Structure formats: structure tokens, C-alpha cells
CSV table of C-alpha atoms in Angstrom, one decimal:
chain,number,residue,atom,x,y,z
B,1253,UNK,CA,19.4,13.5,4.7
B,1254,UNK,CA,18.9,13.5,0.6
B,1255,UNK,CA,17.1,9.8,-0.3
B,1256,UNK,CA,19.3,6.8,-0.8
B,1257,UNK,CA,19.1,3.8,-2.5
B,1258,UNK,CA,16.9,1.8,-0.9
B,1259,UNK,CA,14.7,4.3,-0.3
B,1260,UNK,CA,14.2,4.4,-4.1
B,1261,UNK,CA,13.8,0.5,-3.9
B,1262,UNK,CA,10.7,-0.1,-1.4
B,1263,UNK,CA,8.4,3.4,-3.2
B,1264,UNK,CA,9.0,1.4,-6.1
B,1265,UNK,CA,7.9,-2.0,-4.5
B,1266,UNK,CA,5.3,-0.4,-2.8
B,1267,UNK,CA,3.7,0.8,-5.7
B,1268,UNK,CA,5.1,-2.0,-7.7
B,1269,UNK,CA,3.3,-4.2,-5.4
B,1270,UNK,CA,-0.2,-2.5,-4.9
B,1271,UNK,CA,-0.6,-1.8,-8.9
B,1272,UNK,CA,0.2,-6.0,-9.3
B,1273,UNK,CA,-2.2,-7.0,-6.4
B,1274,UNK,CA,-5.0,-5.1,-7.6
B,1275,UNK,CA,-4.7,-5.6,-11.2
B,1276,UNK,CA,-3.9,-9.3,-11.1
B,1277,UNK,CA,-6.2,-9.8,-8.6
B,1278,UNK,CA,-9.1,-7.4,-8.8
B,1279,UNK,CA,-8.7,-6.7,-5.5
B,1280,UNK,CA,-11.1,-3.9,-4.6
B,1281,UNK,CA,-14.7,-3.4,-4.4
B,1282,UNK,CA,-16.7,-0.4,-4.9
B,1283,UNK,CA,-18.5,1.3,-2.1
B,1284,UNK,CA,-21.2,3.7,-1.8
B,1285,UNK,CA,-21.3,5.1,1.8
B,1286,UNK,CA,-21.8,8.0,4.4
B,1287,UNK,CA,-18.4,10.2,5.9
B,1288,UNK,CA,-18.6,10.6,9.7
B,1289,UNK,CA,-16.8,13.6,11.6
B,1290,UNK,CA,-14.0,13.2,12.9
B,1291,UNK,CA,-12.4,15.2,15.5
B,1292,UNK,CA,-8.4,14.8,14.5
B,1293,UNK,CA,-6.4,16.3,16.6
B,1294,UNK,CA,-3.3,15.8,14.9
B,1295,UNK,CA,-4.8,18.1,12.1
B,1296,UNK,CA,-4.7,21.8,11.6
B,1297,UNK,CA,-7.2,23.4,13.9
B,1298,UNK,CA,-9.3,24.6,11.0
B,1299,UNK,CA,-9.3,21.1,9.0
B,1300,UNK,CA,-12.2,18.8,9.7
B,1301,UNK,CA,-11.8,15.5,8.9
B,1302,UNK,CA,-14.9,12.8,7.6
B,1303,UNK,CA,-14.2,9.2,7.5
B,1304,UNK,CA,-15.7,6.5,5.9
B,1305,UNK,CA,-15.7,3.1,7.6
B,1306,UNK,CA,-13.0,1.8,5.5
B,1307,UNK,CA,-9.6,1.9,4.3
B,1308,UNK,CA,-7.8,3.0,1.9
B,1309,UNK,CA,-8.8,3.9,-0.7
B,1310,UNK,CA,-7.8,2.7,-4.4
B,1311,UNK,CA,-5.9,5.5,-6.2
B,1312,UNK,CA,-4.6,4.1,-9.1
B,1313,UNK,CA,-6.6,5.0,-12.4
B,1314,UNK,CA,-4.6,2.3,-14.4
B,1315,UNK,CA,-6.9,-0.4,-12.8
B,1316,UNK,CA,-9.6,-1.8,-14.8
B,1317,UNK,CA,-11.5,-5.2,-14.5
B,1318,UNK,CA,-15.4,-6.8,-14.5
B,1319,UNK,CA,-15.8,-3.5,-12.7
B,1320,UNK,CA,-13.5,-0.2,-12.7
B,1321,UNK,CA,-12.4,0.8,-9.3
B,1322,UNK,CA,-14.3,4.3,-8.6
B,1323,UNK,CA,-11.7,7.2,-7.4
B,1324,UNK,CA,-13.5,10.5,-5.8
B,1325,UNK,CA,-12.8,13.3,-7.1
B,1326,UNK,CA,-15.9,15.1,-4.8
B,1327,UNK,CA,-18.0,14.9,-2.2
B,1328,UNK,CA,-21.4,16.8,-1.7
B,1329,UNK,CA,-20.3,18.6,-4.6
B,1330,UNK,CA,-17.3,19.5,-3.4
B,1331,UNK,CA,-13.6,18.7,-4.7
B,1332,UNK,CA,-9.8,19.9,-4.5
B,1333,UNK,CA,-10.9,23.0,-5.7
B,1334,UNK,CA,-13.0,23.7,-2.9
B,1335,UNK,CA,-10.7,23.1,-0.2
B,1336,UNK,CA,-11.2,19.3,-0.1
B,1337,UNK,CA,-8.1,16.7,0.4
B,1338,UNK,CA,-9.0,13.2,-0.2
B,1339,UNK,CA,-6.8,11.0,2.4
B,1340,UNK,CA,-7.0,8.0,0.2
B,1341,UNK,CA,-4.4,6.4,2.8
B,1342,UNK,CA,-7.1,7.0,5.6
B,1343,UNK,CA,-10.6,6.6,3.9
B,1344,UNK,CA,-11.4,10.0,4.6
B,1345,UNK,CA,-11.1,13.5,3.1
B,1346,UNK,CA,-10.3,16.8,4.7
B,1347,UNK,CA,-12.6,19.9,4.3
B,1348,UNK,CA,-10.4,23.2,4.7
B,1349,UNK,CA,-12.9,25.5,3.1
B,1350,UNK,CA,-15.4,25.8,5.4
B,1351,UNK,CA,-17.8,24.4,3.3
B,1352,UNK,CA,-19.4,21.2,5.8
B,1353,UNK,CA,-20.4,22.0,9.2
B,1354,UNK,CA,-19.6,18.9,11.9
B,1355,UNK,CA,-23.1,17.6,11.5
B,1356,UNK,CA,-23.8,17.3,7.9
B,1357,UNK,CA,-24.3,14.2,6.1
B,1358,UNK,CA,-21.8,13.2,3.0
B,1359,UNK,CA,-22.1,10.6,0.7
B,1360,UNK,CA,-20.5,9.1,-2.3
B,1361,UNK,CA,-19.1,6.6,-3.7
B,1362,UNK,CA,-15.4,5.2,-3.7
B,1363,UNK,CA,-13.2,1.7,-4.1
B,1364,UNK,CA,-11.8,0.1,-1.2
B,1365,UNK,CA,-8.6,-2.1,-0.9
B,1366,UNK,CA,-9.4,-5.7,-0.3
B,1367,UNK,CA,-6.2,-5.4,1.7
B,1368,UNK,CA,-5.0,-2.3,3.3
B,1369,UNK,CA,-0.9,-2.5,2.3
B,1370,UNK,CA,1.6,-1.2,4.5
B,1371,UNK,CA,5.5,-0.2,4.5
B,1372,UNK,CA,7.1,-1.5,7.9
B,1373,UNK,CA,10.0,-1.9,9.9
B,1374,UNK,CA,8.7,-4.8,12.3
B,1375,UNK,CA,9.9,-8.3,12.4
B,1376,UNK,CA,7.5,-10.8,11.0
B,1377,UNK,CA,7.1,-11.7,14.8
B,1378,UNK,CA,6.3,-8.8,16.3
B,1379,UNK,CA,3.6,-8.1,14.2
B,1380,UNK,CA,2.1,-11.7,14.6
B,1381,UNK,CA,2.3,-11.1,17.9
B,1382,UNK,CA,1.2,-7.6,18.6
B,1383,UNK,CA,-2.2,-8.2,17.5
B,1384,UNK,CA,-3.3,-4.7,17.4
B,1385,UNK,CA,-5.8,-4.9,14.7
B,1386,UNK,CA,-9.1,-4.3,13.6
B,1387,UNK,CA,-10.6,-5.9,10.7
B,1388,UNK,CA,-12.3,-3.4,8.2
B,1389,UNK,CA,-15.2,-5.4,7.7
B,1390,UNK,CA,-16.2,-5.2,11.7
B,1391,UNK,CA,-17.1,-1.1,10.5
B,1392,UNK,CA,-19.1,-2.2,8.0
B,1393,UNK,CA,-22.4,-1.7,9.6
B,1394,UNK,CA,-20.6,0.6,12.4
B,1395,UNK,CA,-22.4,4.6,12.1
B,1396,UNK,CA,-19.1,5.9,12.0
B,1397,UNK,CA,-16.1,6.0,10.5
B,1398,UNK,CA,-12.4,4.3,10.9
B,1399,UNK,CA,-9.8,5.7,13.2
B,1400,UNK,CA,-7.6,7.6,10.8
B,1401,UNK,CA,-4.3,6.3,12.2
B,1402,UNK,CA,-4.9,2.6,13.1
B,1403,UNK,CA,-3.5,0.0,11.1
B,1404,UNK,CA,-6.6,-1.7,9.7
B,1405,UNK,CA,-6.7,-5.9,8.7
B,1406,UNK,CA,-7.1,-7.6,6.3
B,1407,UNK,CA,-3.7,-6.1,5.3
B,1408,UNK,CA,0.0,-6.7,4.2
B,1409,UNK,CA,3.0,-5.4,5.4
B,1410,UNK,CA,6.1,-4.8,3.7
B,1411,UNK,CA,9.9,-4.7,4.9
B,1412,UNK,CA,13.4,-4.8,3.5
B,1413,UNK,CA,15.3,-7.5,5.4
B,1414,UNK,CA,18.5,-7.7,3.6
B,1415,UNK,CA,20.8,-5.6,1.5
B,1416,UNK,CA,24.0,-6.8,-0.2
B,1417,UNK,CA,26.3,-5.8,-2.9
B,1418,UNK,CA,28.5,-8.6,-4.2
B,1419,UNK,CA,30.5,-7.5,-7.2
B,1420,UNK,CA,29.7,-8.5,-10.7
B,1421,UNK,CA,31.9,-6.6,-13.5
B,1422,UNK,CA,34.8,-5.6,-14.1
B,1423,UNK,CA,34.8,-1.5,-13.8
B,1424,UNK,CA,32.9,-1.2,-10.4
B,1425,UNK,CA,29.6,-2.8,-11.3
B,1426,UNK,CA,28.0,-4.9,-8.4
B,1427,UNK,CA,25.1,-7.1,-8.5
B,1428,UNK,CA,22.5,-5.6,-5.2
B,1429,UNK,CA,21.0,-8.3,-3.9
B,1430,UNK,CA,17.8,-7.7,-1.5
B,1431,UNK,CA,15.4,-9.7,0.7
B,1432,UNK,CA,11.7,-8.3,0.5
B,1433,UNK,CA,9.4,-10.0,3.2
B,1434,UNK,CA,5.6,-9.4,2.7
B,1435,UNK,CA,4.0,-10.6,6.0
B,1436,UNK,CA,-0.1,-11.2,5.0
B,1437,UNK,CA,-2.9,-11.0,7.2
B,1438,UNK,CA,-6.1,-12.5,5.9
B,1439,UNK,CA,-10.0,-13.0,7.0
B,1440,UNK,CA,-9.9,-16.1,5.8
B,1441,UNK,CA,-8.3,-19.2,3.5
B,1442,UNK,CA,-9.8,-17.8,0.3
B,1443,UNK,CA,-7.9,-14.7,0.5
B,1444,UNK,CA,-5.3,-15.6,1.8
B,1445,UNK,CA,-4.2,-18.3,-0.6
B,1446,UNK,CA,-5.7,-15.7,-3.7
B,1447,UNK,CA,-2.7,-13.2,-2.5
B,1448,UNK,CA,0.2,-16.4,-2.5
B,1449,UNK,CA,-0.7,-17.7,-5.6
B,1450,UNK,CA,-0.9,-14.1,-7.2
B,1451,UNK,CA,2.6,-13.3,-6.1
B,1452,UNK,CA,4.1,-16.9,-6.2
B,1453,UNK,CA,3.6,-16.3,-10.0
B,1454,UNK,CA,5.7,-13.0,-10.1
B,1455,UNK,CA,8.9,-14.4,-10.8
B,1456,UNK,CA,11.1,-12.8,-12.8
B,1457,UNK,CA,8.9,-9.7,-13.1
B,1458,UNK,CA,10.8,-6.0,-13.7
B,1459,UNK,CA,9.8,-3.8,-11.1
B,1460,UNK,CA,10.8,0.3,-13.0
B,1461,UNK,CA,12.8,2.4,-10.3
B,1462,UNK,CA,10.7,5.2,-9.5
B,1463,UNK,CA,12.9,7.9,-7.0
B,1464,UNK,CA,11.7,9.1,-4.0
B,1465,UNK,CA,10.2,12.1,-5.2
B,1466,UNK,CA,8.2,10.6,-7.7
B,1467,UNK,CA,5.9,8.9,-4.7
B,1468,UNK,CA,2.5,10.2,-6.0
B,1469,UNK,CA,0.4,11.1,-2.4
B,1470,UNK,CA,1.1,14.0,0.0
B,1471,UNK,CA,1.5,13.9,3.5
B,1472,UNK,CA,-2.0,14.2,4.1
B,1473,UNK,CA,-3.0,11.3,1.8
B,1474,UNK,CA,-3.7,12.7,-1.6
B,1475,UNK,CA,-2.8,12.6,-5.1
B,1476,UNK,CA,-0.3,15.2,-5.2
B,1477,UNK,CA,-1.6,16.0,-9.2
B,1478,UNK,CA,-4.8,15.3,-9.0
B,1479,UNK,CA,-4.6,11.6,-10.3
B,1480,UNK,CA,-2.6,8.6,-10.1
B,1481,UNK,CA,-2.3,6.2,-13.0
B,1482,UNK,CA,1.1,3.3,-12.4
B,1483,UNK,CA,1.4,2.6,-15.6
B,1484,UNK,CA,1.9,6.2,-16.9
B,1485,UNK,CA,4.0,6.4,-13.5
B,1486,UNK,CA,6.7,3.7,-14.9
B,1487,UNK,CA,6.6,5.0,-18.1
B,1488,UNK,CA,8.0,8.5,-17.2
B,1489,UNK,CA,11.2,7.1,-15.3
B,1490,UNK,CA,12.0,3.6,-16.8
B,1491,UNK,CA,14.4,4.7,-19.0
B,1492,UNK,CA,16.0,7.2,-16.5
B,1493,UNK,CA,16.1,4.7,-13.2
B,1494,UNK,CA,16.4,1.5,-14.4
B,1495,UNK,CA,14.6,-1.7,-12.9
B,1496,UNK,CA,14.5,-4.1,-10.4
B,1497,UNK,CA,14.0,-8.0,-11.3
B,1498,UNK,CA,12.4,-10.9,-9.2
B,1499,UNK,CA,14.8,-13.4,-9.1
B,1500,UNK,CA,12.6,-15.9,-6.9
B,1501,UNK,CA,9.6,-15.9,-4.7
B,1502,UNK,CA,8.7,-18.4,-1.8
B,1503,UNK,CA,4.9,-18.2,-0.3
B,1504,UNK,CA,4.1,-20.0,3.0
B,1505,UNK,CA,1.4,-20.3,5.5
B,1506,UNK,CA,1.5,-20.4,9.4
B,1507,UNK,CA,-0.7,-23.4,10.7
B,1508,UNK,CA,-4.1,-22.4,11.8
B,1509,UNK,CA,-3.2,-23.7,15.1
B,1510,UNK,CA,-0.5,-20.6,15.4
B,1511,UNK,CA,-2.6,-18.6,13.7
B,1512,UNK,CA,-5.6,-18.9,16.4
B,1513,UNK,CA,-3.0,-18.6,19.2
B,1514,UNK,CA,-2.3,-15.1,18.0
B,1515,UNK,CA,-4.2,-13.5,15.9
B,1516,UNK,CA,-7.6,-15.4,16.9
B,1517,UNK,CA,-9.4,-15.9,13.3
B,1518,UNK,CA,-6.9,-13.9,11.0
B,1519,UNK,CA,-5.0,-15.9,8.5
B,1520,UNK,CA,-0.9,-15.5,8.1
B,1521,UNK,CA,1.2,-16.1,5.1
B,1522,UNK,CA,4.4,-15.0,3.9
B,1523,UNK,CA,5.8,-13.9,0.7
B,1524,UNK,CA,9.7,-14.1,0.5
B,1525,UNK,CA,11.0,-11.7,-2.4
B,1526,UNK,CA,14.5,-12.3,-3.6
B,1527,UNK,CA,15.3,-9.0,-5.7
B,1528,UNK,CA,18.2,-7.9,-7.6
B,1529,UNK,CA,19.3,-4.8,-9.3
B,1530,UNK,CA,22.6,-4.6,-11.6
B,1531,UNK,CA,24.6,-1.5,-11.0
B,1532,UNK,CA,27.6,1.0,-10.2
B,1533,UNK,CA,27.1,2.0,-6.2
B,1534,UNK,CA,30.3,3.9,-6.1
B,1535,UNK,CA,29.6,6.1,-8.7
């Protein structure tokens, strides 16, 4: 199947999204650390893999604050041109070369997410209830790295809910109206009510339509040229795609009492997007 619409809508929210937490917010902090082996099955026999005990990684070179976000570019070094793929999804890169054995030691430096973000397809209740998670900060003094493929706290998760076209115009035009739910698990109050009040204040922001293609990481986690930067991102395709608009936000917590019965000490809150989009579906 080719991409459709709302495909199109939550990679542009998703990146949307990260660039506005971590700019807004400075959400990140830099990290100087040691990669462990990894054996990853799920890899190419002849790929190693060396995780650091976080994730992800920050990708986007548009950031800037009291302190720029570091993004590797080596390791050892070693870098794209030797066979390396950084997974900045996983917190790990990917030796292909034949250039580390499985006991050396690497080190280097790289930004971490203050909240790992995620695209999902759960109910707000399942993944309250699931409880499945490991906090990043329990690897910090951990002499290995981060399981590649479990969803690490403290970390948001995205979802469409709702998508409806109700007609607008004469000549075909409809307005799309969507419901975006970001479900947000949190160490603790600070954070927690940092994320709310950054995104309760993102009303009537444009949000540029970036297609499906245009997603900048590969399958394995990299940047597919190299680098990342949003803002040049938007700039290539906002004339092209058009853009979304934040017609309201609503932020809420869950009591600690439901919080504790769940999730133990992780905080919940919820951030309700009501986005629209003016256009001609039947075209």
C-alpha cells in the first residue's frame, strides 16, 4: 500500500512534536559514556551492536539552548564512513566494518532525550496498565547498555484517535478534523507538569506537512543523510504540503493515587490535541 493521509499527518506530528519538546523545553542533556556489546539477534549476522545505557538519542541539529545537544557523528574514531550506523532510536550504533572486536571499550559523547517519544496504537488504558517499563535513569550506573527494543520511561506516546471530514466549501473542500492523544509518563511532578504546560501553550500552532518519505531515520535508526536539522526539514515542503493547525489543547493529570496503583512511582498526564487541516480529499 502507497502512504495515505494520515500517515503524512502523525511523521509530521511526530517530528512536529519532538522538535517543540526539545526546543521549548530544553529537554535533553548531554552525556559522555561507554557502549556495551550487544548480541542482537534481530541483526545481520555480521553487524554488532554497542549500546549505551540510554535512549534515544537527540537527532535534530536545529536545537540550541544554555547548552547545544551533542549528535555523534563517531565513535573510537570511527563514523558512517567506516561502516558505523548510529541507532539514534536505540542509543546504540552498529559496527558493520569489522572495525571493534566484542570486547573493546567505546566511548563518546552524545545527548539524550529527557523523554524517550513514541508513535502508538494502544489505548491510553492499556498502556497505563501494562506497565512494561523501565525507567532510563535505573541504567545509569548499570555496566551495560539498554535493551535495544524495550520501550524505555520517562516517555510519551503518541496516537491518532479520531479522523473526520466534515465539509467546508463549496467545490469539494472539507475541513479534516483529528484527535491527537499524547499519553505522558513521568519520574516525577517536575517533569511532568514542565511537558503540560509546554504543550498547553501550543495552541494554534502550524504544524508543515512533511510526506512520508520525507521521515529522516532509516530502519536501523539513522539519519538517512547524515544529519537532521527540523527547521530546514519544514522549510523544504511547506509550500508543497501545506500545514496542520492546533485548534485546542487540554492537559490533565491522573491522581497519584491511580498513578501508584499502576505504574508504582511514574507520573501520568494527558495532552488532548484537537487538529485540523483545510483541504480537497476527493481530489
Amino acid at each position: 500500500m502507497k502512504p495515505q493521509y494520515q500517515h503524512k499527518v502523525i511523521t509530521s506530528f511526530f517530528l512536529w512534536f519532538d522538535n517543540y519538546l526539545l526546543k521549548k523545553g530544553e529537554a535533553y542533556s548531554n552525556k559522555t559514556g561507554t557502549l556495551y556489546y550487544d548480541n542482537d539477534t534481530r541483526l545481520p549476522s555480521s553487524y554488532k551492536a554497542y549500546a549505551s545505557p540510554y535512549k534515544q538519542w537527540v537527532t535534530d541539529s536545529s536545537i540550541s539552548g544554555s547548552e547545544n545537544p551533542i549528535i555523534p557523528t563517531s565513535f573510537n574514531g570511527s563514523g558512517r564512513n567506516d561502516g558505523i550506523i548510529f541507532d539514534f532510536e536505540n542509543g546504540r550504533i552498529i559496527e558493520t566494518g569489522g572495525n571493534f572486536g566484542t570486547g573493546e571499550s567505546i566511548t563518546g559523547m552524545f545527548s539524550v532525550k529527557d523523554f524517550n517519544i513514541y508513535l502508538s496504537n494502544e489505548t491510553e488504558e492499556d498502556l497505563i496498565l501494562e506497565n512494561k517499563y523501565v525507567l532510563n535513569s535505573r541504567y545509569n550506573d548499570a555496566p551495560s547498555g539498554v535493551k535495544p527494543y524495550d520501550q524505555m520511561t520517562p516517555a510519551i506516546f503518541i496516537n491518532t484517535e479520531t479522523i473526520q471530514n466534515i465539509p467546508f466549501a463549496f467545490g469539494g473542500e472539507d475541513q479534516t478534523q483529528m484527535s491527537i492523544k499524547a499519553v505522558v509518563l513521568a519520574e516525577n511532578s517536575y517533569e511532568l507538569d514542565g511537558v503540560l504546560s509546554i504543550f498547553a501553550d501550543s495552541r494554534h500552532e502550524n504544524i508543515v506537512m512533511i510526506p512520508f518519505t520525507g521521515y529522516p531515520v532509516t530502519e536501523y535508526g539513522d539519519l538517512k543523510n547524515g544529519v537532521y536539522n527540523y527547521t530546514g526539514l519544514i522549510s523544504d515542503y511547506k509550500d508543497a504540503e501545506g500545514e496542520l493547525y492546533i485548534e485546542d489543547v487540554v492537559v490533565s493529570k491522573l491522581s497519584d493515587k491511580a498513578s501508584n496503583a499502576s505504574l508504582g512511582d511514574l507520573k501520568v498526564g494527558f495532552i488532548d490535541f484537537d487538529v485540523y487541516q483545510h483541504r480537497y480529499p476527493r481530489l
